[in-house]
Coordinates of C-alpha atoms and ligand atoms in Angstrom, one line a residue:
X1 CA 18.4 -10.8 -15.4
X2 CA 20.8 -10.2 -12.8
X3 CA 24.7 -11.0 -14.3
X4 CA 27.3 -13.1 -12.1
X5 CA 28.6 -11.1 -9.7
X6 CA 31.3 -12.3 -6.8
X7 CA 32.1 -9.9 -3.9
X8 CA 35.0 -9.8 -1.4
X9 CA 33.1 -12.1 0.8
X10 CA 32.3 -14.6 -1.1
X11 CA 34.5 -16.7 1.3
X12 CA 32.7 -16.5 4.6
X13 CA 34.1 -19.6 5.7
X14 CA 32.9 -20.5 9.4
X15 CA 29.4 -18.5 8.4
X16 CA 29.8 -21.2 5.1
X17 CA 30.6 -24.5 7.5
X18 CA 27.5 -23.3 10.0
X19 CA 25.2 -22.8 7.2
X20 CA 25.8 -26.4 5.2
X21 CA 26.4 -28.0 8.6
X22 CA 23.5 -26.6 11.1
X23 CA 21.5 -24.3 8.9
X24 CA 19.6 -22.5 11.8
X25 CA 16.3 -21.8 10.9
X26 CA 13.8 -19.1 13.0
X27 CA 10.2 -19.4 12.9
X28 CA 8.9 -16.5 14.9
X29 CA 5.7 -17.0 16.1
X30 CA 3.6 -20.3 17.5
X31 CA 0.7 -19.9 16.2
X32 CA -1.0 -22.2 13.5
X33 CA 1.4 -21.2 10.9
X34 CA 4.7 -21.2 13.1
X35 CA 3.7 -24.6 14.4
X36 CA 2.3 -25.6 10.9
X37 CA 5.8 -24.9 9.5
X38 CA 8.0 -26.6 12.7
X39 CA 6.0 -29.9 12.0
X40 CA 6.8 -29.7 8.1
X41 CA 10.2 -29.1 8.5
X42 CA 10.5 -32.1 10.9
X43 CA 9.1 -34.0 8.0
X44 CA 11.1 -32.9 5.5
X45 CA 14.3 -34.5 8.0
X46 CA 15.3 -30.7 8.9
X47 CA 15.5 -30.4 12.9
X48 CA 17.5 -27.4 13.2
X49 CA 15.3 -24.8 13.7
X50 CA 13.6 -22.7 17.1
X51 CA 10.5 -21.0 17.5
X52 CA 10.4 -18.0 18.9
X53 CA 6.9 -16.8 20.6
X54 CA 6.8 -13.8 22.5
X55 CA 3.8 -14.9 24.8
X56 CA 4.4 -17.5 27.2
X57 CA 2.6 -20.0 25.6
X58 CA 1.9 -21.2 21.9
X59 CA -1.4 -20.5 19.9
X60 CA -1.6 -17.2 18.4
X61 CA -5.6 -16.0 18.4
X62 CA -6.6 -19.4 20.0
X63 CA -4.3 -18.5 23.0
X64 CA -5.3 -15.3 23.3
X65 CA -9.2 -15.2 21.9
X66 CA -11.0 -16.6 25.3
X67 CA -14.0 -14.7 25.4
X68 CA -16.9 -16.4 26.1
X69 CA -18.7 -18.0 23.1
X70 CA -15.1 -17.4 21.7
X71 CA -15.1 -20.2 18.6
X72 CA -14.1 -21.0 15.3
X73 CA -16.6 -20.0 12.0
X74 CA -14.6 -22.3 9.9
X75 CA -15.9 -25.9 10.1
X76 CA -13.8 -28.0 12.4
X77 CA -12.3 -30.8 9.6
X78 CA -11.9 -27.5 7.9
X79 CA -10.1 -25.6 10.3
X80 CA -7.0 -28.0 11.4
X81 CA -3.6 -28.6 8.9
X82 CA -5.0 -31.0 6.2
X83 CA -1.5 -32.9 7.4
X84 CA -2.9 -33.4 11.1
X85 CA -6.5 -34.4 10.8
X86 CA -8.2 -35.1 13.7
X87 CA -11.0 -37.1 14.5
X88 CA -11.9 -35.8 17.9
X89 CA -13.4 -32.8 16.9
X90 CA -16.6 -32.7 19.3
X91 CA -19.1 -30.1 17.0
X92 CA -19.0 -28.7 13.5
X93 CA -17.0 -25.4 14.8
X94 CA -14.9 -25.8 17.6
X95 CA -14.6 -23.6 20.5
X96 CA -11.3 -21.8 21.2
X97 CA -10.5 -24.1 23.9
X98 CA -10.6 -27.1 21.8
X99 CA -8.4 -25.4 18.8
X100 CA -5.8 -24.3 21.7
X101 CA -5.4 -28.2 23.1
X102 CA -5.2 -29.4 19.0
X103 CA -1.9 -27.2 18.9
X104 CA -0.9 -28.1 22.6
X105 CA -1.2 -31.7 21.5
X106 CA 0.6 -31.1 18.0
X107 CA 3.6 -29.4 20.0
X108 CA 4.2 -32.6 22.1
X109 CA 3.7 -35.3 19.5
X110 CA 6.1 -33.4 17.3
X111 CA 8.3 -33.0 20.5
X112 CA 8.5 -29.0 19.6
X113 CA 8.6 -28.1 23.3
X114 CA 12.6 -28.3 22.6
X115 CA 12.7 -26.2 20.1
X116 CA 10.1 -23.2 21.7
X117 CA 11.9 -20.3 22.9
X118 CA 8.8 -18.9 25.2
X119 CA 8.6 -15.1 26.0
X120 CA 11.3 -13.9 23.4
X121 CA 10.6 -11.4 21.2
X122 CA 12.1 -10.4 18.3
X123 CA 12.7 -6.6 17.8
X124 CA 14.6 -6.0 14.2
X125 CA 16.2 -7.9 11.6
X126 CA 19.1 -7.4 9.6
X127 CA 20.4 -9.3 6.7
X128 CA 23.9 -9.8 5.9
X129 CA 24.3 -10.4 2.3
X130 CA 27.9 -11.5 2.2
X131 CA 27.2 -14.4 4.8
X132 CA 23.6 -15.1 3.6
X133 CA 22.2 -14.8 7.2
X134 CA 19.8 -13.0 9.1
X135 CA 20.9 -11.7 12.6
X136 CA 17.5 -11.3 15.0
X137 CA 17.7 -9.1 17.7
X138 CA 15.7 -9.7 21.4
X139 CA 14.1 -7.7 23.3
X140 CA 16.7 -9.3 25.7
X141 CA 19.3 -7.5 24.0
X142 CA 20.7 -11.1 22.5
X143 CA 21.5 -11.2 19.0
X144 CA 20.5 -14.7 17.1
X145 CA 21.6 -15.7 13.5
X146 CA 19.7 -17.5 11.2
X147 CA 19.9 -18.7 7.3
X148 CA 16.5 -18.9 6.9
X149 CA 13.3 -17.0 8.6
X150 CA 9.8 -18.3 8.9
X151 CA 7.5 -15.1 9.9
X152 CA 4.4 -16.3 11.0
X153 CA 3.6 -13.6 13.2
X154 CA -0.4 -13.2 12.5
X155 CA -2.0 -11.1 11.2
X156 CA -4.8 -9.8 13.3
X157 CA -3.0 -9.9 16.8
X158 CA -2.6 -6.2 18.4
X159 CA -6.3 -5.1 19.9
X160 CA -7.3 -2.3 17.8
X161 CA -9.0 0.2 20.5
X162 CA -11.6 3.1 19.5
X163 CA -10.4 6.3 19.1
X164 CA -13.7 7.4 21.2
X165 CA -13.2 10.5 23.5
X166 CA -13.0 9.8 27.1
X167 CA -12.2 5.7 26.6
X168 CA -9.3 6.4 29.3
X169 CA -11.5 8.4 31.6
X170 CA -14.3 5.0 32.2
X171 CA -14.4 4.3 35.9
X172 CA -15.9 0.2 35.5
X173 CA -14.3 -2.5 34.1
X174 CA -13.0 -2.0 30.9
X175 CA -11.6 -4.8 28.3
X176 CA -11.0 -5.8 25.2
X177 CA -12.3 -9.1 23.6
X178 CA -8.7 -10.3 22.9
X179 CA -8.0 -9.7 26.3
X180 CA -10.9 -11.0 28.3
X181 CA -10.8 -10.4 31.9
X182 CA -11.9 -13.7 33.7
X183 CA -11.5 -12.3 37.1
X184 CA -14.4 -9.9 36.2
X185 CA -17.5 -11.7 36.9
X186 CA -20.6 -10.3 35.0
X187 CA -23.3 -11.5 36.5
X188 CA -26.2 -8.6 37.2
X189 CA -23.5 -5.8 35.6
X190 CA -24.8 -3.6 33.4
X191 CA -22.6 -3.9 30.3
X192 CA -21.9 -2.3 27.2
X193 CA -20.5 -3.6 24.3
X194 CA -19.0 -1.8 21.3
X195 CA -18.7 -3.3 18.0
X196 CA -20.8 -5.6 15.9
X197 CA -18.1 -7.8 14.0
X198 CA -16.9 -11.3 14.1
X199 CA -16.1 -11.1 17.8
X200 CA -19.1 -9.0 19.0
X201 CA -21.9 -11.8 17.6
X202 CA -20.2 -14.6 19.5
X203 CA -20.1 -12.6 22.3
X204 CA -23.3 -11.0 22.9
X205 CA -25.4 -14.1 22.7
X206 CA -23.1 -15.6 25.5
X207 CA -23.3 -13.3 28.2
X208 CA -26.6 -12.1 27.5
X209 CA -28.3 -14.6 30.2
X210 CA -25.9 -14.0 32.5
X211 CA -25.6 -9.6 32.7
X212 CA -28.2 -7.6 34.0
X213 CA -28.6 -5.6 30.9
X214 CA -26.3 -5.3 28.1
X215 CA -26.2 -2.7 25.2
X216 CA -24.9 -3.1 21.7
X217 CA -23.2 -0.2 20.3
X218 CA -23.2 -0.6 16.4
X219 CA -21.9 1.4 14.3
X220 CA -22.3 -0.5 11.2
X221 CA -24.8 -3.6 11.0
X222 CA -23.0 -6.5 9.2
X223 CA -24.5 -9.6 7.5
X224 CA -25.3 -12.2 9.2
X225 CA -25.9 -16.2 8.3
X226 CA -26.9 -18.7 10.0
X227 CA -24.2 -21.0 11.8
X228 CA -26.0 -24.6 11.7
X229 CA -23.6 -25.4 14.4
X230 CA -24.1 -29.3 15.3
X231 CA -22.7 -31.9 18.1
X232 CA -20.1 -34.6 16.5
X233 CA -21.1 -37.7 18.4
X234 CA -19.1 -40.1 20.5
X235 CA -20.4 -42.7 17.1
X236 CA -19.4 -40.1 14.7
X237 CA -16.1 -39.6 16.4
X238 CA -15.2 -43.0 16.7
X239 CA -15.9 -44.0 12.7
X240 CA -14.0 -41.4 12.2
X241 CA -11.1 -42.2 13.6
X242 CA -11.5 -45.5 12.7
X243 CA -12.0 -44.5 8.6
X244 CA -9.5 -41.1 8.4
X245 CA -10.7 -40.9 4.6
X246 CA -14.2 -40.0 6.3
X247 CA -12.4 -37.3 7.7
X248 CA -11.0 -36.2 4.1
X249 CA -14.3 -36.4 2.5
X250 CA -15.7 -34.5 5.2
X251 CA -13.3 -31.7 4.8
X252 CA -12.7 -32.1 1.3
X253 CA -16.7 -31.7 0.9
X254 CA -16.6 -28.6 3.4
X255 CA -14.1 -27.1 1.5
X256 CA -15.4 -27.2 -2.0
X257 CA -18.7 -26.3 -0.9
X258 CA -16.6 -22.9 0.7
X259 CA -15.1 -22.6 -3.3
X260 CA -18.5 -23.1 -5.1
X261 CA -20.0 -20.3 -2.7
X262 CA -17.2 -18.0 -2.9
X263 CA -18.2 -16.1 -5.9
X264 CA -21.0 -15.0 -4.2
X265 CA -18.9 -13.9 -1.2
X266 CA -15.9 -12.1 -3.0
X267 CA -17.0 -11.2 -6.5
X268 CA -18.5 -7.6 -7.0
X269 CA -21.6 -9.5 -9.1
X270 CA -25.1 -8.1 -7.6
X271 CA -27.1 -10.6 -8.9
X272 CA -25.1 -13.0 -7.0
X273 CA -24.5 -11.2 -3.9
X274 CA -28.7 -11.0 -4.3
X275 CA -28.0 -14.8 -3.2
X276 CA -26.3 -14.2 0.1
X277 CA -28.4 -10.9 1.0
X278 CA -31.5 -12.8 0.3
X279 CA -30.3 -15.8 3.2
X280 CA -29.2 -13.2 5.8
X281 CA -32.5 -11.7 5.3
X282 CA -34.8 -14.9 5.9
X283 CA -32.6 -15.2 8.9
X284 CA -32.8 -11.9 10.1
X285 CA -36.7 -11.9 10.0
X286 CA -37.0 -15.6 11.3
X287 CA -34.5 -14.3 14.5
X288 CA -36.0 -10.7 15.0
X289 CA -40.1 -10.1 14.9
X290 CA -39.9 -5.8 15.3
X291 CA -39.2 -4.7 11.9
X292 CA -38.1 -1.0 13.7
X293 CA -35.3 -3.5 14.8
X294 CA -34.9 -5.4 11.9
X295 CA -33.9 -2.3 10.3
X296 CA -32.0 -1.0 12.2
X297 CA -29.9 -4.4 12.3
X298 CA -29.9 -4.8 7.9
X299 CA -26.8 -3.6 6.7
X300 CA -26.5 -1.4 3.7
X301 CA -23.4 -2.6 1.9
X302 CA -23.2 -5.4 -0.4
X303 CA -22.9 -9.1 0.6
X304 CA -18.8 -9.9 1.7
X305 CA -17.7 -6.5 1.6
X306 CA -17.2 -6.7 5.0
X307 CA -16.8 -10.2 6.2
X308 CA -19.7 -12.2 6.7
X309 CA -20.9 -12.8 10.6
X310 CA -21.5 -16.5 11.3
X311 CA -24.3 -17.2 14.1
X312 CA -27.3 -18.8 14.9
X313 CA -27.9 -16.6 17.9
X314 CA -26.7 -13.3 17.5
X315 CA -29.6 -11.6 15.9
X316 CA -32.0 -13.4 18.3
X317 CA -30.2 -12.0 21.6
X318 CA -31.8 -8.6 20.6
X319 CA -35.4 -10.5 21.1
X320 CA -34.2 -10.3 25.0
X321 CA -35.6 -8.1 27.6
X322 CA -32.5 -7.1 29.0
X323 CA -30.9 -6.5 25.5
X324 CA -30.6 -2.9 23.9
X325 CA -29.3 -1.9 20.3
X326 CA -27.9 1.6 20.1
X327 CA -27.2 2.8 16.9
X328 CA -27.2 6.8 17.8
X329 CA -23.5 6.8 17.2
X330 CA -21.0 7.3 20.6
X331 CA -20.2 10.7 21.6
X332 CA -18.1 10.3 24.4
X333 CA -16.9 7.8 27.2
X334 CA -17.8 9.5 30.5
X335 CA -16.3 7.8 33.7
X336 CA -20.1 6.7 34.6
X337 CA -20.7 4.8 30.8
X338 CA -21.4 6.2 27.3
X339 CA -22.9 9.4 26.0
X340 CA -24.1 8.9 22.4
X341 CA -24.9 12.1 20.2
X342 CA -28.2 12.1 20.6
X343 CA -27.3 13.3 24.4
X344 CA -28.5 9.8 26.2
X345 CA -26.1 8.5 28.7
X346 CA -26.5 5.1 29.3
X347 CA -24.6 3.8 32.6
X348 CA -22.4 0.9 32.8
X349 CA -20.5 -1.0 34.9
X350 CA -18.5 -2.6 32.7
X351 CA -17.6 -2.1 28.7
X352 CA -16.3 -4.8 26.7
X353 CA -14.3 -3.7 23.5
X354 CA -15.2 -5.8 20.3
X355 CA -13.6 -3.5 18.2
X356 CA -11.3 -5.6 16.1
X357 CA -7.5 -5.8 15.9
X358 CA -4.4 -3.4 14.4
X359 CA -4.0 -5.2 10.6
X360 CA -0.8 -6.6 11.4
X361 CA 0.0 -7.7 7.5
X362 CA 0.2 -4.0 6.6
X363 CA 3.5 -3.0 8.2
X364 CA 6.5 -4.4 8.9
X365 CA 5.9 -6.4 12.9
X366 CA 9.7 -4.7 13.9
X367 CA 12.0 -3.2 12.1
X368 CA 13.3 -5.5 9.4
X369 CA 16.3 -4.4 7.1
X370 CA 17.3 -6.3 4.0
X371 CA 19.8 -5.9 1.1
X372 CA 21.8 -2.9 0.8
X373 CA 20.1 -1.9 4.6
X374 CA 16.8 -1.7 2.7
X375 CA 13.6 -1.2 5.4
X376 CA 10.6 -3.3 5.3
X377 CA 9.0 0.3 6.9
X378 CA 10.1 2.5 4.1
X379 CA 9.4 -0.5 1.3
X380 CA 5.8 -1.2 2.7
X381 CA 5.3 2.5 3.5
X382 CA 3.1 3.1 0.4
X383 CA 1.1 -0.6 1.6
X384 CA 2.3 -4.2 2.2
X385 CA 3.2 -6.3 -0.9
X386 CA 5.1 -9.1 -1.3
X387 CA 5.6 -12.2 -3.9
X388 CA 2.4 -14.0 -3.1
X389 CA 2.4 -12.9 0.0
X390 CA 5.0 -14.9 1.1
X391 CA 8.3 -13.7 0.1
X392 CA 9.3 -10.1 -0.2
X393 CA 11.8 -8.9 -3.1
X394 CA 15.2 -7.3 -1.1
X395 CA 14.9 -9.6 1.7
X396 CA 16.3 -12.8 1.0
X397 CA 15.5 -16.1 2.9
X398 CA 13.0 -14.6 4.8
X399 CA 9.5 -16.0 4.3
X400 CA 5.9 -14.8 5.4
X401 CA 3.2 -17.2 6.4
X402 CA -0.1 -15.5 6.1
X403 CA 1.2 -12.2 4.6
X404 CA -0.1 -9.2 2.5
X405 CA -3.2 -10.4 -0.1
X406 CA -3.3 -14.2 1.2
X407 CA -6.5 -13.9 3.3
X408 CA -10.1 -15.2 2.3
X409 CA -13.4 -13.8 2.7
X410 CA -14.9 -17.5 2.3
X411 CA -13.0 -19.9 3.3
X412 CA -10.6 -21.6 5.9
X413 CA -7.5 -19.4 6.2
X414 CA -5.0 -22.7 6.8
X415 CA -6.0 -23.5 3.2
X416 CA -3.6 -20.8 2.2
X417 CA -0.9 -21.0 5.1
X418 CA -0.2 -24.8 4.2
X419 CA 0.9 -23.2 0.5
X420 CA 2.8 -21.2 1.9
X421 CA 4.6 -23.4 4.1
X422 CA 5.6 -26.1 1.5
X423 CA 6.7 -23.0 -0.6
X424 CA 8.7 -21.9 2.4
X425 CA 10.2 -25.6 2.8
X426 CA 11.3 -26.3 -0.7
X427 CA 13.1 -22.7 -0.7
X428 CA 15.0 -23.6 2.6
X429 CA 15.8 -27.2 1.3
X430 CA 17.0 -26.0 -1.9
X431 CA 19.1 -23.3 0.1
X432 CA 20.6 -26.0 2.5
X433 CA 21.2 -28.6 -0.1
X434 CA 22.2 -26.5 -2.8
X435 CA 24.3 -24.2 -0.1
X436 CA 22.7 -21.2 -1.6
X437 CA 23.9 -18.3 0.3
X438 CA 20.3 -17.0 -0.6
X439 CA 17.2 -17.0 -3.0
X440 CA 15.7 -13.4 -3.0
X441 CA 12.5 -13.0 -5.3
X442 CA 12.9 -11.5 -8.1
X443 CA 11.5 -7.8 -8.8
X444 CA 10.0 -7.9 -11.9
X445 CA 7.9 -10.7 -11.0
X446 CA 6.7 -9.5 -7.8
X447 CA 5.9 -6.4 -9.8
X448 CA 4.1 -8.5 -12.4
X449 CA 2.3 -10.5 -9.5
X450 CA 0.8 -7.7 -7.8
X451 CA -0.2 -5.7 -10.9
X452 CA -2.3 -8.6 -11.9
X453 CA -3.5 -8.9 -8.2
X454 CA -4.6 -5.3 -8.0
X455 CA -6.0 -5.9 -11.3
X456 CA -8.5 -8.7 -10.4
X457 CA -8.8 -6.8 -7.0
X458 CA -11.4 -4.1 -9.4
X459 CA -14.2 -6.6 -10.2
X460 CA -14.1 -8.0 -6.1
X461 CA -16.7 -6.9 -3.7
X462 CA -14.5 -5.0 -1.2
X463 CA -13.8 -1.9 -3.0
X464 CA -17.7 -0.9 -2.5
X465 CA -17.1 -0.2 1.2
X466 CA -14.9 0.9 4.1
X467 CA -13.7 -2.2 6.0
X468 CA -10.2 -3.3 8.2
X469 CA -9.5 -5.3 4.7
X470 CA -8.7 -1.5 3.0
X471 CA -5.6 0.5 3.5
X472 CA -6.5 4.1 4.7
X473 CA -5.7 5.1 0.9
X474 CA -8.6 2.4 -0.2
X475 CA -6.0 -0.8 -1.8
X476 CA -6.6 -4.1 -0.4
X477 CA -3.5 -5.9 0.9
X478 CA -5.0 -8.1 2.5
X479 CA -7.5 -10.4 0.6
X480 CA -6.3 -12.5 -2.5
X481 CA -9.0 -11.8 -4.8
X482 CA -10.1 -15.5 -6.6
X483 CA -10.5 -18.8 -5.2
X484 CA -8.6 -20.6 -2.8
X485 CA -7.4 -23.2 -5.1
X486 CA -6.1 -21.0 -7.8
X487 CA -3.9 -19.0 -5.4
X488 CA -2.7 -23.2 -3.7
X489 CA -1.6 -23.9 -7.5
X490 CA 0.1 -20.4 -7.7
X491 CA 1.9 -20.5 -4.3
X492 CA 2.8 -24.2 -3.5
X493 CA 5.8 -24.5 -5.5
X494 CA 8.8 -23.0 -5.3
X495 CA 10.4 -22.3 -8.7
X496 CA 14.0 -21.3 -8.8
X497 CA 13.3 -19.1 -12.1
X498 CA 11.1 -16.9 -10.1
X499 CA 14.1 -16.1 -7.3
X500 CA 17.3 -14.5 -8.0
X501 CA 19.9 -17.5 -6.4
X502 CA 23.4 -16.3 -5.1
X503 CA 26.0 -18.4 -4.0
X504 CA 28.7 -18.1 -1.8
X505 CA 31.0 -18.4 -4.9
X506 CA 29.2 -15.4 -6.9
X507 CA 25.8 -15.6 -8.4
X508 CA 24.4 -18.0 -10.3
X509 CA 21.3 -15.9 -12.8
X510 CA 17.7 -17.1 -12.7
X511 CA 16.6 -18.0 -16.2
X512 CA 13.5 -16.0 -17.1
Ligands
NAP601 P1 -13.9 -6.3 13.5 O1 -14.5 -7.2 12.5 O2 -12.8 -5.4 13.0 O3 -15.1 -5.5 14.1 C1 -14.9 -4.4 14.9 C2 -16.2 -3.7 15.3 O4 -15.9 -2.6 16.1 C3 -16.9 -3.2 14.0 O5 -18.3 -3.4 14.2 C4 -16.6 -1.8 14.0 O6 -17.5 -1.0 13.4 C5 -16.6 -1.5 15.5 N1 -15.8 -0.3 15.9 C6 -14.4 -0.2 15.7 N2 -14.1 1.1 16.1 C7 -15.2 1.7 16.6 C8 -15.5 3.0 17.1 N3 -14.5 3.9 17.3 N4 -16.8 3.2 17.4 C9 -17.7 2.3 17.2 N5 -17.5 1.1 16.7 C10 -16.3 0.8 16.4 O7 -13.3 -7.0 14.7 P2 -13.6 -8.5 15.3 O8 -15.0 -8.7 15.5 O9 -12.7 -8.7 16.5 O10 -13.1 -9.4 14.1 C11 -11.8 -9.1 13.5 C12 -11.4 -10.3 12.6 O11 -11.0 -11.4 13.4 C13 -12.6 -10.8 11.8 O12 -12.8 -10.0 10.6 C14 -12.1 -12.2 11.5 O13 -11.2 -12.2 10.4 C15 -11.4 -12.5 12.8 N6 -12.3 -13.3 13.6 C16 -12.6 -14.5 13.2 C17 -13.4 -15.3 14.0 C18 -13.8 -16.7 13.5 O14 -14.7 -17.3 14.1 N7 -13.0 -17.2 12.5 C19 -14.0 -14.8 15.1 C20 -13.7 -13.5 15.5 C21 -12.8 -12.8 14.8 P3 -17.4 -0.7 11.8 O15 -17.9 -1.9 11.1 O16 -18.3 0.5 11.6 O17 -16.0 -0.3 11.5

């Protein structure tokens, strides 16, 4: 328990007016979350915050993500803020257009335009503890101030590329899926494709008609189940807006159907991963007739310890004439194509990069310095953990949507933000009605959190196998390890006890 304590600047008088008065708030990042957030605090009467995005336009992954095929694997009723249904969802999973003009449309009917500060990134963060404000630097040079932050950043933004010999020295077309290059047309090329993840299967089965001849360089086969994608007709779209609690049930059902699955996805339980395997298999032999190819394409891990692939078309595009799997492992990039290790060259035009992101959750997104000139860097430098994954102990007022251990292998992400954010707006009520000068988390129960986290992380699925959800030392920061609803119950509320609470008159201790 911390005792009162007052310093010399407990007075901080204008910093004191601005802060009971305006209360600025940043939200960096427009995204799902960032925009998730702006709408709840427009809710909750609190208009004085800005969002800063350093594209030039809101969306996060749906703004960027435009490769063809490019879609959601989250059902649609699923995949949209459980406070901004919408009926007009045309199939089951949405394509990345239709995701991108949802949040367009949710920016102008919560008039957040005037709050979007386009093409501004922030660099560092520092945290005055006397005035109980963050300062936010630009890469503009300009310094902003803020009570409260909102980082909703992403995590899977930054294209991871292959460390592969030679990548610079390709003379076609070369691109990553994140960053698709629509000026390149495909038609007749002969194009290669590395990777085999979530990206790669909603690629290949999109271009395929269109490219001459395509290879598939996997390195490691992943499950796959099928998609069961399905129109939403103009009827079905109609009812539904006419009865939103249609819409409820329809998401409520997808998501508990995601939750009674989800042992069979996360848990490290053969018998039920036997379940899923079992599925991907049927599908994989009712898609594929060579069995030389069927085995090359079954993976050898266990079900969910990498995440599951979603299609109803990707195995089937290797049935396709001008469709090759190469599996020999990539040697080198030569400026002609690919040399694998076998000593077979294969020659492209152009090579398309599904290989995934940087794990943006894992390290601080700039330099960020908290109490006492504490660095998120040399805190996180042993892995990412915070308080739930949304609030970090030593870095007061600043709160993380989507951050370390809040992902899911089996279900829809937002599930988890929209804790966060009504965690994230009761802490910045009770700041600004309470005139906190800050709430900080408390050690000892981040500790205590994260001990029981790693704890449960031992009987989970993903410690069986090297994946992007492992840290190179083999912890997992980046998947809470139990069902979605436990970790809602955990996260929603903000409780006081939990948080040490300063004022601008001393401190005011936490009971335990
Ligand atoms: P990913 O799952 O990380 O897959 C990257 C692929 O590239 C893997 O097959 C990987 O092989 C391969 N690879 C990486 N480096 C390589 C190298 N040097 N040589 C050969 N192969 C290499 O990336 P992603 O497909 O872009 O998906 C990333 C995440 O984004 C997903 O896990 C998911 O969370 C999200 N996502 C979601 C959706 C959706 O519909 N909701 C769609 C797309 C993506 P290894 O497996 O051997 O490492």
């Amino acid at each position: 328990m911390n005792a009162p304590r007052s310093t010399a600047s407990d007075s901080p008088g204008s910093v004191r007016a601005t802060g009971s008065r305006e209360f600025p708030i940043a939200i960096l990042g427009a995204g799902f979350g960032g925009i998730g957030m702006a709408i709840q605090l427009r809710k909750a009467g609190i208009d004085s915050f800005t969002l800063f995005e350093r594209a030039d336009e809101i969306g996060g992954t749906w703004r960027d993500n435009t490769y063809p095929g490019a879609a959601c694997d989250v059902p649609s009723h699923a995949y949209s803020l459980s406070f901004e249904q919408y009926p007009g969802w045309r199939r089951k999973f949405s394509p990345a257009d239709e995701i991108q003009a949802y949040l367009l449309r949710l920016v102008e009917k919560w008039k957040l335009r005037d709050h979007l500060r386009l093409g501004t990134e922030i660099v560092e963060a520092r945290f005055d503890e006397a005035a109980g404000r963050w300062t936010l630097r630009t890469q503009g040079g300009e310094s902003v101030h803020a009570r409260a932050v909102v980082s909703a950043v992403g995590g899977l933004v930054d294209p991871a590329l292959p460390d592969i010999p030679g990548l610079e020295s390709f003379r076609g077309e070369r691109f990553h899926t994140a960053r698709w290059n629509h000026d390149y047309d495909l038609t007749g090329r002969r194009v290669g494709v590395i990777g085999t993840g979530a990206s790669a299967v909603q690629v290949v089965p999109s271009i395929a008609p269109q490219v001459a001849r395509l290879t598939v360089f996997q390195r490691t086969p992943g499950w796959v189940v099928p998609k069961r994608d399905a129109v939403y007709s103009d009827r079905t779209r109609k009812l539904l807006a006419r009865m939103p609690g249609l819409l409820h049930l329809s998401r409520g059902f997808q998501y508990w159907m995601s939750e009674l699955f989800g042992p069979i996805v996360f848990l490290d339980a053969p018998r039920l991963s036997a379940i899923g395997e079992r599925l991907s298999l049927a599908h994989l032999r009712a898609q594929v007739k060579d069995p030389v190819l069927r085995a090359k394409l079954r993976p050898d891990f266990q079900f969910g310890c990498k995440r599951i692939l979603i299609s109803d078309d990707y195995w089937a595009s290797f049935e396709r004439d001008n469709v090759e799997l190469v599996c020999d492992g990539i040697e080198e990039i030569v400026p002609e194509g690919i040399r694998t290790r076998d000593g077979t060259r294969y020659e492209l035009d152009a090579l398309i990069l599904a290989t995934g992101f940087q794990l943006g959750l894992a390290k601080a997104p700039f330099p960020i310095y908290g109490r006492h000139g504490r660095s998120l860097d040399e805190d996180w430098s042993t892995g990412a953990v915070a308080y739930k994954g949304l609030a970090i102990s030593g870095y007061p007022n600043w709160f993380l949507l989507m951050g370390p251990n809040t992902g899911p292998g089996h279900t829809s992400v937002l599930v988890y933000t929209e804790a966060q954010i009504r965690h994230a707006v009761a802490a910045i009520r009770a700041l600004r009605d309470q005139q906190l000068r800050y709430v900080d988390v408390r050690r000892d129960v981040q500790d205590r959190y994260n001990q029981q986290i790693q704890r449960r992380m031992q009987h989970m699925v993903w410690p069986t196998c090297h994946s992007w959800y492992l840290s190179p030392d083999g912890t997992n920061h980046s998947l809470y390890p139990g069902f979605a609803f436990e970790y809602v119950l955990g996260a929603r509320r903000f409780q006081p006890r939990e948080y040490e609470l300063a004022r601008f008159d001393g401190f005011t201790a936490p009971s335990q």
